[in-house]
mmCIF file of C-alpha atoms and ligand atoms in Angstrom:
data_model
loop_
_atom_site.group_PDB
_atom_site.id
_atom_site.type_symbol
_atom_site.label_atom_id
_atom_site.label_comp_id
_atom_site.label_asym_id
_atom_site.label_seq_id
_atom_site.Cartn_x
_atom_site.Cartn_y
_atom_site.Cartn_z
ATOM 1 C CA UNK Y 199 9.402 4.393 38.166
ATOM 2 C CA UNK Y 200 11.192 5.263 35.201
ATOM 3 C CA UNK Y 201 10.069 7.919 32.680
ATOM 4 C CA UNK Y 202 7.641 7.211 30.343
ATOM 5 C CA UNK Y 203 8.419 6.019 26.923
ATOM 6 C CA UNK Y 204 8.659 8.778 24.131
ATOM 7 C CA UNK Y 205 6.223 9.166 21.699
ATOM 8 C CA UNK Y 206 8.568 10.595 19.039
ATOM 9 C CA UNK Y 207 8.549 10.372 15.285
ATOM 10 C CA UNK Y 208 10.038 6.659 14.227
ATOM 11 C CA UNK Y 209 11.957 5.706 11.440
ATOM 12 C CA UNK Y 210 9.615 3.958 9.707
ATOM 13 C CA UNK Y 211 6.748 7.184 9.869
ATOM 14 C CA UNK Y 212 9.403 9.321 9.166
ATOM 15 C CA UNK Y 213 10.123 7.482 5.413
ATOM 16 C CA UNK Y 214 6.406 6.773 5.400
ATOM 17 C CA UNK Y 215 5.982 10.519 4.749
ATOM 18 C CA UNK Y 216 7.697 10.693 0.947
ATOM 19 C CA UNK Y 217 5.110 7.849 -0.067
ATOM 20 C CA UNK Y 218 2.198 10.343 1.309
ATOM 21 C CA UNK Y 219 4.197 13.082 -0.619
ATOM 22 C CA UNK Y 220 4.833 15.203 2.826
ATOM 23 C CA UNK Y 221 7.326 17.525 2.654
ATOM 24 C CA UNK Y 222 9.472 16.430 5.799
ATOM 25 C CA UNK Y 223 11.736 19.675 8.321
ATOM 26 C CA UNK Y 224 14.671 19.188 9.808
ATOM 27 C CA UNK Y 225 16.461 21.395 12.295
ATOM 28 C CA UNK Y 226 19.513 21.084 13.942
ATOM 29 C CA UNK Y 227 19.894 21.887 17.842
ATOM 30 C CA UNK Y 228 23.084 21.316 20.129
ATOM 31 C CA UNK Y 229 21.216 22.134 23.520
ATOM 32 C CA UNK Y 230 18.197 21.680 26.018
ATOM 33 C CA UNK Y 231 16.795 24.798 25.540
ATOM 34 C CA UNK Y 232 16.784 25.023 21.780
ATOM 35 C CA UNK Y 233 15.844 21.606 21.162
ATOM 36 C CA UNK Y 234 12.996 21.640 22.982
ATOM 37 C CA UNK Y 235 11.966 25.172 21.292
ATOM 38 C CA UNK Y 236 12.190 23.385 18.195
ATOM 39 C CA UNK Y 237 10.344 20.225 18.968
ATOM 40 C CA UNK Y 238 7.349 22.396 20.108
ATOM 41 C CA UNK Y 239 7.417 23.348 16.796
ATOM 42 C CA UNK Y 240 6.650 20.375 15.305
ATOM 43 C CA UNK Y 241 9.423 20.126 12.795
ATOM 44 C CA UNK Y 242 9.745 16.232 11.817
ATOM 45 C CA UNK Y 243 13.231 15.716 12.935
ATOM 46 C CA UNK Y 244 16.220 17.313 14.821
ATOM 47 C CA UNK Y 245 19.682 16.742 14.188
ATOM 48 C CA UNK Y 246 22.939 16.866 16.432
ATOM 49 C CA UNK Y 247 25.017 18.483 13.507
ATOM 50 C CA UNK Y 248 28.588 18.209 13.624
ATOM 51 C CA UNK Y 249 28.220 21.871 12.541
ATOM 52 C CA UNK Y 250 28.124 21.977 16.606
ATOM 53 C CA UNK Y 251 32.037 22.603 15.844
ATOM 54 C CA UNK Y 252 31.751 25.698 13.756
ATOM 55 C CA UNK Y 253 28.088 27.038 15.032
ATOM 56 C CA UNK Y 254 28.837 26.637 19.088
ATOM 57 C CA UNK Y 255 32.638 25.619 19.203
ATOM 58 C CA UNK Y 256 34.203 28.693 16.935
ATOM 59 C CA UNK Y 257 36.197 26.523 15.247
ATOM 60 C CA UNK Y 258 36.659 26.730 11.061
ATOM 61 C CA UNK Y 259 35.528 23.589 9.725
ATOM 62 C CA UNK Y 260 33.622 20.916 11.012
ATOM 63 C CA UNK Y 261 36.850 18.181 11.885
ATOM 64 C CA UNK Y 262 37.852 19.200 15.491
ATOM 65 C CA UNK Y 263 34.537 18.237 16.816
ATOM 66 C CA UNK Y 264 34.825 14.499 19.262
ATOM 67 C CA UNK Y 265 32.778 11.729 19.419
ATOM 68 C CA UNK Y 266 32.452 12.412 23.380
ATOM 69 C CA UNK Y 267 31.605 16.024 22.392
ATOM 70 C CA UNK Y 268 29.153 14.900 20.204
ATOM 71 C CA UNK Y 269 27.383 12.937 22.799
ATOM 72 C CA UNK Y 270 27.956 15.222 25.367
ATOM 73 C CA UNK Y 271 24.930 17.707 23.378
ATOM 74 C CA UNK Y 272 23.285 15.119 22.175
ATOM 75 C CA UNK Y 273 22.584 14.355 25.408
ATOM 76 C CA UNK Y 274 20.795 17.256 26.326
ATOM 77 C CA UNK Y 275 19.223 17.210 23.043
ATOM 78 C CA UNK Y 276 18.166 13.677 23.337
ATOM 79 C CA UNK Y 277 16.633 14.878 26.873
ATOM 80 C CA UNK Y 278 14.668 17.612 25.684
ATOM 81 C CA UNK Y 279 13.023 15.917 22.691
ATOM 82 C CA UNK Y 280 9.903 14.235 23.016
ATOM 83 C CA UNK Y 281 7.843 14.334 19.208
ATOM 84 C CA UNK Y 282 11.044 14.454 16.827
ATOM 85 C CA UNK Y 283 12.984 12.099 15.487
ATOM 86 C CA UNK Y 284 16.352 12.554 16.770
ATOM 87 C CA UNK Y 285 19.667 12.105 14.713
ATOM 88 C CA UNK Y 286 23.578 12.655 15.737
ATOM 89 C CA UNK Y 287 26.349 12.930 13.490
ATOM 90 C CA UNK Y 288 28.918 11.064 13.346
ATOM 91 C CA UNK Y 289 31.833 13.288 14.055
ATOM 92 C CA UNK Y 290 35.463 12.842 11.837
ATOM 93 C CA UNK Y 291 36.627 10.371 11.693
ATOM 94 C CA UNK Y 292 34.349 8.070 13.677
ATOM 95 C CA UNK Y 293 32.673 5.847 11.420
ATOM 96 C CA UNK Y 294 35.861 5.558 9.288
ATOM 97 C CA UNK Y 295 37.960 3.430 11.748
ATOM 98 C CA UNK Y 296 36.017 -0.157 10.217
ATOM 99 C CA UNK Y 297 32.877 -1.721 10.613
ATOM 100 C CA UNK Y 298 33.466 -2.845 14.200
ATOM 101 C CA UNK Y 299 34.398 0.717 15.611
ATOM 102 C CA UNK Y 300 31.614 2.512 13.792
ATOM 103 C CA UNK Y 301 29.265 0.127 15.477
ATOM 104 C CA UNK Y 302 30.754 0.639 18.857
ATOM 105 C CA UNK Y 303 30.857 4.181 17.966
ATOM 106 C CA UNK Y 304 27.294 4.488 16.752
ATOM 107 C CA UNK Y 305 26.344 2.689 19.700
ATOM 108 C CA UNK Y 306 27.615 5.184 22.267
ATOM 109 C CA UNK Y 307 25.713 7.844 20.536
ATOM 110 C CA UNK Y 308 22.093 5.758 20.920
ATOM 111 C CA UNK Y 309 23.146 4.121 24.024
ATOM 112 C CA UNK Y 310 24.428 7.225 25.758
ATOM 113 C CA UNK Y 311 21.911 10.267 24.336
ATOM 114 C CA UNK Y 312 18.359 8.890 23.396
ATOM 115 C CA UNK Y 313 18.677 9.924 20.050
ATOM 116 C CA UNK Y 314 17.419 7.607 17.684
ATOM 117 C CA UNK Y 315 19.340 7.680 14.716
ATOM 118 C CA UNK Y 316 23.460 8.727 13.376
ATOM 119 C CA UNK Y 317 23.867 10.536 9.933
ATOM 120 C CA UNK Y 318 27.057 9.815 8.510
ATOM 121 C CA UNK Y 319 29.209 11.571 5.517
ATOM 122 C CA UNK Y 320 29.488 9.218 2.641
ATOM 123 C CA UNK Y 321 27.387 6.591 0.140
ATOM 124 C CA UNK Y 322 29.172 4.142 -1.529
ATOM 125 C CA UNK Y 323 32.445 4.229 0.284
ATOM 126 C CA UNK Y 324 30.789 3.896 3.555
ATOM 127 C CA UNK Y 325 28.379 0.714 2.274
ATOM 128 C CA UNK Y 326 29.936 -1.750 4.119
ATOM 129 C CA UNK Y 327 29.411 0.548 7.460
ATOM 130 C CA UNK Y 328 25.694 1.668 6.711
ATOM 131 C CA UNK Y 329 25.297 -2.031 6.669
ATOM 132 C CA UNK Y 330 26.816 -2.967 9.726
ATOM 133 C CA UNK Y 331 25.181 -0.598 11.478
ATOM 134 C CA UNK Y 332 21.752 -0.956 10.063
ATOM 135 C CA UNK Y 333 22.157 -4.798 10.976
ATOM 136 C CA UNK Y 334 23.008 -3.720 14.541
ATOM 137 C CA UNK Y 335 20.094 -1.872 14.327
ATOM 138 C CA UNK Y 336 20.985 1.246 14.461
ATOM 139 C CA UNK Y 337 18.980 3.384 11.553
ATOM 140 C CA UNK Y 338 21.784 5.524 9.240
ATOM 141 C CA UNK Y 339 20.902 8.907 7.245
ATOM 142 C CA UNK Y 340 23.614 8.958 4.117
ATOM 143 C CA UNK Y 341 25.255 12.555 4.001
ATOM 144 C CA UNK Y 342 26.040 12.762 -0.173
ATOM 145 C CA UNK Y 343 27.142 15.949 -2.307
ATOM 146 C CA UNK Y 344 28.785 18.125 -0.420
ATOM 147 C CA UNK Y 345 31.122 16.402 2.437
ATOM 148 C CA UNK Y 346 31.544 19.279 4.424
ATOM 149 C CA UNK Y 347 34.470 16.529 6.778
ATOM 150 C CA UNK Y 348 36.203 16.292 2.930
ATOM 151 C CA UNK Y 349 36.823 20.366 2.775
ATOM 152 C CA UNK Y 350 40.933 19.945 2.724
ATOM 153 C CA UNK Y 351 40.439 16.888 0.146
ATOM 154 C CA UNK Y 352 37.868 19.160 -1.687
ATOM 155 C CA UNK Y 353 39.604 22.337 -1.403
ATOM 156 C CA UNK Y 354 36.911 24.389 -0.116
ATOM 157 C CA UNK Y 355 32.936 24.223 0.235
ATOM 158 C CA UNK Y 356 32.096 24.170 -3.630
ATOM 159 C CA UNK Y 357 28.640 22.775 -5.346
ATOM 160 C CA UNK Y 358 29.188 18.990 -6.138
ATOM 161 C CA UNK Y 359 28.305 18.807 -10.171
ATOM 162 C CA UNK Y 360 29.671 15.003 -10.859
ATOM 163 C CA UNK Y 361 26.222 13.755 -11.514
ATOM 164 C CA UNK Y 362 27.012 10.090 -12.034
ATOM 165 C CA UNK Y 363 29.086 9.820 -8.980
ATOM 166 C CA UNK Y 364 26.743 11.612 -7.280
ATOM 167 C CA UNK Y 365 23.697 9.008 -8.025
ATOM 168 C CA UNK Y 366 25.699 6.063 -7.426
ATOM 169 C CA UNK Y 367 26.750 7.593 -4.334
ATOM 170 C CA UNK Y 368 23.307 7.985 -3.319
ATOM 171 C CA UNK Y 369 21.672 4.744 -5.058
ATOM 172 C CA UNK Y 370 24.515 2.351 -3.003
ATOM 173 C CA UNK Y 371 23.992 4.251 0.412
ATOM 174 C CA UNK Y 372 20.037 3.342 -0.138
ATOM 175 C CA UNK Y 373 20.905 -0.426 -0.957
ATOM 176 C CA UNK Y 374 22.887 -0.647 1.660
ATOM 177 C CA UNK Y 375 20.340 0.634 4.749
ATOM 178 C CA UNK Y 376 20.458 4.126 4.939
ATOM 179 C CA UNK Y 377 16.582 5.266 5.713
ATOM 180 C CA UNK Y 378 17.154 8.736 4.445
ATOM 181 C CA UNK Y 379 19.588 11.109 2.100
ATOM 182 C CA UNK Y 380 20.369 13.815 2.911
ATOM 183 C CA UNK Y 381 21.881 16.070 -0.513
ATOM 184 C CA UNK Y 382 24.456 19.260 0.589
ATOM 185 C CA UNK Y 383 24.937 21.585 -2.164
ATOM 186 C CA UNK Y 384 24.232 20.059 -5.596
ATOM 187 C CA UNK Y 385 22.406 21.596 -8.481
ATOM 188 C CA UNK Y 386 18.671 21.269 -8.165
ATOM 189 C CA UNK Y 387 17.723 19.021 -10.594
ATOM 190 C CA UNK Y 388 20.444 16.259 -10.229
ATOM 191 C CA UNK Y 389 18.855 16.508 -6.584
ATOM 192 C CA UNK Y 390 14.881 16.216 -8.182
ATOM 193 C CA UNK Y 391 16.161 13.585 -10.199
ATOM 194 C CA UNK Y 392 17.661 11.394 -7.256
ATOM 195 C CA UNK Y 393 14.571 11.930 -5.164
ATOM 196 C CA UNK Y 394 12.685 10.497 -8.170
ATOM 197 C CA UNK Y 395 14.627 7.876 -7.917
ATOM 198 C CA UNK Y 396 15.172 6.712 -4.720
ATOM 199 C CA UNK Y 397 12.617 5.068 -2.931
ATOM 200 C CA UNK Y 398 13.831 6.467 1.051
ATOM 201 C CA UNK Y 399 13.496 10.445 1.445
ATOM 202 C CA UNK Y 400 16.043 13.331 0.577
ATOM 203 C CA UNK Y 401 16.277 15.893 2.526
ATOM 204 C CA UNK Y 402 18.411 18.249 0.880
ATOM 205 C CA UNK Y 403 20.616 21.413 2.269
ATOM 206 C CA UNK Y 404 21.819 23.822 -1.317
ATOM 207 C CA UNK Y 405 19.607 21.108 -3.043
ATOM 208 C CA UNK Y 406 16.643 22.783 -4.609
ATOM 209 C CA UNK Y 407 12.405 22.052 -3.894
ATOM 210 C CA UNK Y 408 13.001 18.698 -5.660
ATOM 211 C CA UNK Y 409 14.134 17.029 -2.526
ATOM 212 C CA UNK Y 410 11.316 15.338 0.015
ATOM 213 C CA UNK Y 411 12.436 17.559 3.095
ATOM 214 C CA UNK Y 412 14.638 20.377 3.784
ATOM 215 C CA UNK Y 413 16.953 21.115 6.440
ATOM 216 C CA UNK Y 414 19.197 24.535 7.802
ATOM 217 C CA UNK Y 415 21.330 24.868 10.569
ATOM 218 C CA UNK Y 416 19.142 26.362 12.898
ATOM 219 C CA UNK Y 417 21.666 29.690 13.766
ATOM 220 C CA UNK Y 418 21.688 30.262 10.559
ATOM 221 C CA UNK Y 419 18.141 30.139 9.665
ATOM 222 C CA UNK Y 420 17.337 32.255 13.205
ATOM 223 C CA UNK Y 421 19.914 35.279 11.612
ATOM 224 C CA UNK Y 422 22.727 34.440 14.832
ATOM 225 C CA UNK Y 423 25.468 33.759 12.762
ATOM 226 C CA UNK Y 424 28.239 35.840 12.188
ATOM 227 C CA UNK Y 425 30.304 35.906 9.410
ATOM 228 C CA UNK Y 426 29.995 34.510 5.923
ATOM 229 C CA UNK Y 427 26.530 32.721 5.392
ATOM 230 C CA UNK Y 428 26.118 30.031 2.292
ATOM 231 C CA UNK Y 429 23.409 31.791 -0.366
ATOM 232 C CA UNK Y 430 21.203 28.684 0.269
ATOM 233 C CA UNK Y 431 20.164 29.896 3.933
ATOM 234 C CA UNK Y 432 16.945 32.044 4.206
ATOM 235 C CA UNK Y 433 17.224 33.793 7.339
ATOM 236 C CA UNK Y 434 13.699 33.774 9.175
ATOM 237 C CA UNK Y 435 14.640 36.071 11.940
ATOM 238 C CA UNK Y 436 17.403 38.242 12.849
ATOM 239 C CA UNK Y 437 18.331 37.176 16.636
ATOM 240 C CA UNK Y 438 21.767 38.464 16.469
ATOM 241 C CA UNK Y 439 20.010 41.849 16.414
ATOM 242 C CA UNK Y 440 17.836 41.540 18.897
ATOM 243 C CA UNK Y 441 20.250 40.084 21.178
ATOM 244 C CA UNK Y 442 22.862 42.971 20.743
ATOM 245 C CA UNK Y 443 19.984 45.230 21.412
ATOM 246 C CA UNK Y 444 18.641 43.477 24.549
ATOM 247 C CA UNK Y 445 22.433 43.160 26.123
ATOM 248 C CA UNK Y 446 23.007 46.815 25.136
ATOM 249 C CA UNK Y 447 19.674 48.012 26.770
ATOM 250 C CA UNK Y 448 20.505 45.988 29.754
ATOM 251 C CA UNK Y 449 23.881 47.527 29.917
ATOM 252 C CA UNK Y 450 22.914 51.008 29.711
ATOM 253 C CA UNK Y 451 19.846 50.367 32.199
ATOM 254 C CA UNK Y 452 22.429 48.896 34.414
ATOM 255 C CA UNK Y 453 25.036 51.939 34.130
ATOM 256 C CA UNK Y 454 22.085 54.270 34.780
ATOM 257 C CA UNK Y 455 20.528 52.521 37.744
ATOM 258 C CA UNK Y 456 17.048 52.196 36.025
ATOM 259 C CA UNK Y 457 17.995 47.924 36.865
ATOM 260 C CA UNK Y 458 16.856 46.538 38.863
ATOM 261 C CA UNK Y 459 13.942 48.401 39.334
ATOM 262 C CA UNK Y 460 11.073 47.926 41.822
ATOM 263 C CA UNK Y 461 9.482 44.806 40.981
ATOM 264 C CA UNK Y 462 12.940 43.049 40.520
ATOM 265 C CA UNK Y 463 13.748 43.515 44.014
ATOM 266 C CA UNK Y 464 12.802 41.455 47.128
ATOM 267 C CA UNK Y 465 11.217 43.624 50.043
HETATM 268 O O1 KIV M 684 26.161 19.231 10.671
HETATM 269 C C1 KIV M 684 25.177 19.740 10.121
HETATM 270 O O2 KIV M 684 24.559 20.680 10.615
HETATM 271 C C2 KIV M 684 24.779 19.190 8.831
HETATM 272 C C3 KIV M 684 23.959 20.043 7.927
HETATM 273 C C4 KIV M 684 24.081 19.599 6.551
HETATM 274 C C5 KIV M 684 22.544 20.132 8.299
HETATM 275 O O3 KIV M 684 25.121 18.097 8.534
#
């Protein structure tokens, strides 16, 4: 008997919800535990962020982070999830290696994790490969704006302000199959105006309330990241401090024999 078949968010409900004018939330999660947390939630989709290679793998940027790496969470993620849609990343520079690779690349990540969906970095320059993957059937969210895998071409993490590039960017990643757009970091009403006129959703991240849906990296929207934290984040909780304070407590009950204590110990 194999499991049962999941009952999660599908493409096609998921861009139903800008027609009903729905305001769609997206989290990302890297592991079991979190992603199912998250999915209990309700939120409409998950993602398998390639900000795994800053958030869990310490590293600076987002390029270090593998393809099998990738899979490896999304794997657990794609385990864990029954209600939301599920997307992975693509990680650098997998979907830039032609049409054929990003297919059999793309395909790893559905065959291999459950997950549903890849988001990929680019619009126009990646047409030809949002259309070779949506023909192989495998549903593509456009990453536009900020390219956070373009930081040594860019020169840092700034707000992207070339508004014409910026809509053609977006208008040829929607003509070509991408179900979704996700904006990084672009003023708020080049991102309103886009949303207006795109017929899929935006979900936007530094984008402004004009964009259908909104999504945050979930440590730094749960207040566990340390370090320097983009001004678009709105903390909702402040885990890192409750988890110093819980490791210290244990610690000190530890050192002063108070754990374990009676009912932690087997008679
Ligand atoms: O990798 C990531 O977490 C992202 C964010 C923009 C949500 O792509």
């Amino acid at each position: 008997m194999t499991e049962p078949a999941p009952q999660r968010l599908t493409v096609p409900q998921f861009m139903a919800m800008k027609k009903a004018g729905r305001k769609i939330t997206m989290l990302t999660a890297y592991d079991y535990t979190m992603a199912r947390l998250l999915d209990e939630t309700g939120v409409e989709a998950i993602l398998v962020g390639d900000s795994m290679s800053m958030v869990v793998q310490g590293h600076s940027t987002t390029l270090p982070v593998t393809l099998d790496e990738m899979i490896y969470h999304a794997e657990m993620v794609g385990r864990a999830v029954t209600r939301a849609l599920t997307i992975v990343d693509m990680p650098f520079p997998s979907n830039h290696l032609g049409r054929y690779k990003a297919v059999e690349n793309a395909g790893r990540i559905l065959k291999e994790t459950r997950c549903q969906a890849v988001k990929l970095e680019g619009g126009a320059d990646q047409a030809e490969v949002i259309g070779a993957l949506t023909s192989a059937g495998i549903p593509v969210v456009a990453h536009c704006g900020l390219r956070p895998q373009n930081v040594h071409l860019l020169g840092g993490y700034k707000v992207q302000r070339d508004h014409d590039r910026l809509l053609r960017e977006a208008r040829e990643a929607e003509q070509a199959g991408a179900f979704c757009v996700l904006l990084e970091c672009i003023p708020a009403e080049f991102a309103r105006e886009l949303t207006a006129t795109l017929s899929v959703p935006t979900i936007g991240i530094g984008a402004g309330d004009g964009c259908d849906g909104q999504v945050l990296v979930t440590n730094d929207m749960l207040g566990l990241t340390s370090g320097y934290v983009p001004r678009f984040v709105k903390p909702y909780a402040d885990l890192k401090t409750t988890i110093k304070q819980a490791a210290e407590a244990f610690r000190d009950d530890v050192r002063s024999g108070k754990f374990p204590g009676p009912d932690q110990q087997f008679k």
